[in-house]
Protein backbone atom coordinates (compact mmCIF):
# COMPACT_ATOMS: atom_id res chain seq x y z
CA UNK A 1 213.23 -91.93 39.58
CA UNK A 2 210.50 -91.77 37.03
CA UNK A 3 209.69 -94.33 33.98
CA UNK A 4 210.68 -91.76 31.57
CA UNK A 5 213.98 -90.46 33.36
CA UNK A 6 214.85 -94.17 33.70
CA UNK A 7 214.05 -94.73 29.77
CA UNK A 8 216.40 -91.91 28.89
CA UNK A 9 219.38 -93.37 31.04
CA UNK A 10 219.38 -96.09 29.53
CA UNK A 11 219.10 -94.60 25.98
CA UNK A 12 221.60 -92.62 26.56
CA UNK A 13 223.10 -95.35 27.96
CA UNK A 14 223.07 -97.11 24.35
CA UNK A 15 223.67 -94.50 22.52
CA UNK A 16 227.30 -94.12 24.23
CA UNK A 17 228.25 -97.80 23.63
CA UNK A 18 227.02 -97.63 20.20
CA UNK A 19 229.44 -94.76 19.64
CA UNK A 20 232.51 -96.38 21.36
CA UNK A 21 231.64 -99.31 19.27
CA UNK A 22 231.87 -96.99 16.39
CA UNK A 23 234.82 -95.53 17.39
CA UNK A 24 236.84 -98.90 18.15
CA UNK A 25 235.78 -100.38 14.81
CA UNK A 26 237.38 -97.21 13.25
CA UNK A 27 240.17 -97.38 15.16
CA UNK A 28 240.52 -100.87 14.23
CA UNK A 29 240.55 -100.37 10.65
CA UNK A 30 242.86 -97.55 11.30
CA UNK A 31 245.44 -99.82 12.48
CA UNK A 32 244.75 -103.06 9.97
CA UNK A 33 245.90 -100.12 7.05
CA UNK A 34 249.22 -99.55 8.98
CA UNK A 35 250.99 -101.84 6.63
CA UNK A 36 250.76 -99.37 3.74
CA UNK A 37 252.61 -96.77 5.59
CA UNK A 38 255.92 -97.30 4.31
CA UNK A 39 254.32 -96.76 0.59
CA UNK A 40 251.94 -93.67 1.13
CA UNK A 41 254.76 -91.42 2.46
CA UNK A 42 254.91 -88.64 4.78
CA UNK A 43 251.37 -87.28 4.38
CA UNK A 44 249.55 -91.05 5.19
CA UNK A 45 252.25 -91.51 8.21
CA UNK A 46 250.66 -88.25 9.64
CA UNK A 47 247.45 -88.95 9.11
CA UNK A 48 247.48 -92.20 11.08
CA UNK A 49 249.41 -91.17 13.66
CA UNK A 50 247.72 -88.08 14.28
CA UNK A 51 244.62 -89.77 14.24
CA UNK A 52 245.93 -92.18 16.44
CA UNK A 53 247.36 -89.70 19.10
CA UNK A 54 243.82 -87.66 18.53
CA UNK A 55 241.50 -90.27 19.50
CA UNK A 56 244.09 -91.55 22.65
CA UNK A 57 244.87 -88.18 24.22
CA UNK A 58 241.90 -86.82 26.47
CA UNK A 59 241.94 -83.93 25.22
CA UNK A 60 239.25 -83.57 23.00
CA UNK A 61 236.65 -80.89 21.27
CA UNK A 62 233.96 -82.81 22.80
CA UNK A 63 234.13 -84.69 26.47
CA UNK A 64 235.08 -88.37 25.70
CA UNK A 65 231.68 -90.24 26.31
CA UNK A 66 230.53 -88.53 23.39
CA UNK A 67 233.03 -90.45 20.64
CA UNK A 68 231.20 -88.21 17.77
CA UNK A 69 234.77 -85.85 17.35
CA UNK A 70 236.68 -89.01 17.50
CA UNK A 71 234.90 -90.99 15.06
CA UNK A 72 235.38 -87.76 12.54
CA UNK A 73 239.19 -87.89 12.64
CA UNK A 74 239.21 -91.88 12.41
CA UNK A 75 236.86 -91.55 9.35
CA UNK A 76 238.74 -89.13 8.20
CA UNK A 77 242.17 -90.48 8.52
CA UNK A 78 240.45 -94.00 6.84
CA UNK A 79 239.34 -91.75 3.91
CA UNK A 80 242.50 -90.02 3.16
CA UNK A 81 244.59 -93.55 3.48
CA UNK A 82 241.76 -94.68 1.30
CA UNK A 83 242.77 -91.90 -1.49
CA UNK A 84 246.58 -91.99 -1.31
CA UNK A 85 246.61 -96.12 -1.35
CA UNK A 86 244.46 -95.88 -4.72
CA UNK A 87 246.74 -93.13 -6.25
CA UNK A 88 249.65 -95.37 -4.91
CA UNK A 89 247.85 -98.83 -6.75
CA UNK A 90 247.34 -96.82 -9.68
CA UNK A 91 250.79 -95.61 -10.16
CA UNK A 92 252.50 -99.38 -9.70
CA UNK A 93 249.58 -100.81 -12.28
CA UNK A 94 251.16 -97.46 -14.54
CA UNK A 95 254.69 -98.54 -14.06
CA UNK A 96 254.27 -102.26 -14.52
CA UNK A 97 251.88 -101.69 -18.23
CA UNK A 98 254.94 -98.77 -19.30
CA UNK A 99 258.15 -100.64 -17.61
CA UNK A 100 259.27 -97.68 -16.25
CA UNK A 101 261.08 -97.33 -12.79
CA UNK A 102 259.56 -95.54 -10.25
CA UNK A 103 261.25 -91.80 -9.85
CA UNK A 104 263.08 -91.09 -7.02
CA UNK A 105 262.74 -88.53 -4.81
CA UNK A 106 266.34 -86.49 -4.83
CA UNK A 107 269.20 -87.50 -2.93
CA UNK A 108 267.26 -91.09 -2.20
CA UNK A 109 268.82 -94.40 -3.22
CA UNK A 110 267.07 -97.15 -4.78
CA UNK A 111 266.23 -100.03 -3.28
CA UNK A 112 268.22 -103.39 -3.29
């Protein structure tokens, strides 16, 4: 094999691991924001999960040594849980400053 075909290997090579790298810190950070899922509701439960299942399953839109597709969802998913945990930390600094209860969804009972 030539120089150059060996230099590409091995660049390619890199380039791969940097992606799974990529991919794992994402997925990492995925899972550290699974605490808030009780609060963000159905839509942040989905999210995760399906990101979760996405990046897991080998079925993909790309083959899996190229983590590119997978790293989209996780970033994704990390953005929206970014969005609905500052709506959800805006609305408890709201109801603490006005004393008001939170509203309840119908039919659900409060908490004790």
């Amino acid at each position: 094999m030539s120089r150059e075909a060996w230099v590409l290997v091995v660049l390619a090579a890199v380039v791969a691991a940097a992606m799974l790298a990529g991919a794992i810190v994402l997925a990492v950070r995925l899972v550290r924001t699974r605490r808030m899922l009780g609060a963000l509701g159905a839509g942040g439960k989905v999210a995760f999960y399906g990101a979760l299942i996405y990046t897991i399953l080998p079925v993909d839109l790309l083959p899996d040594p190229i983590y590119l597709d997978d790293m989209g969802v996780l970033a994704g998913a990390l953005f929206y849980l970014g969005r609905l945990a500052v709506k959800h930390r805006a609305a408890q600094v709201e109801q603490r400053a006005t004393g008001k209860s939170p509203a309840l969804p119908p039919g659900a009972a409060p908490r004790r």
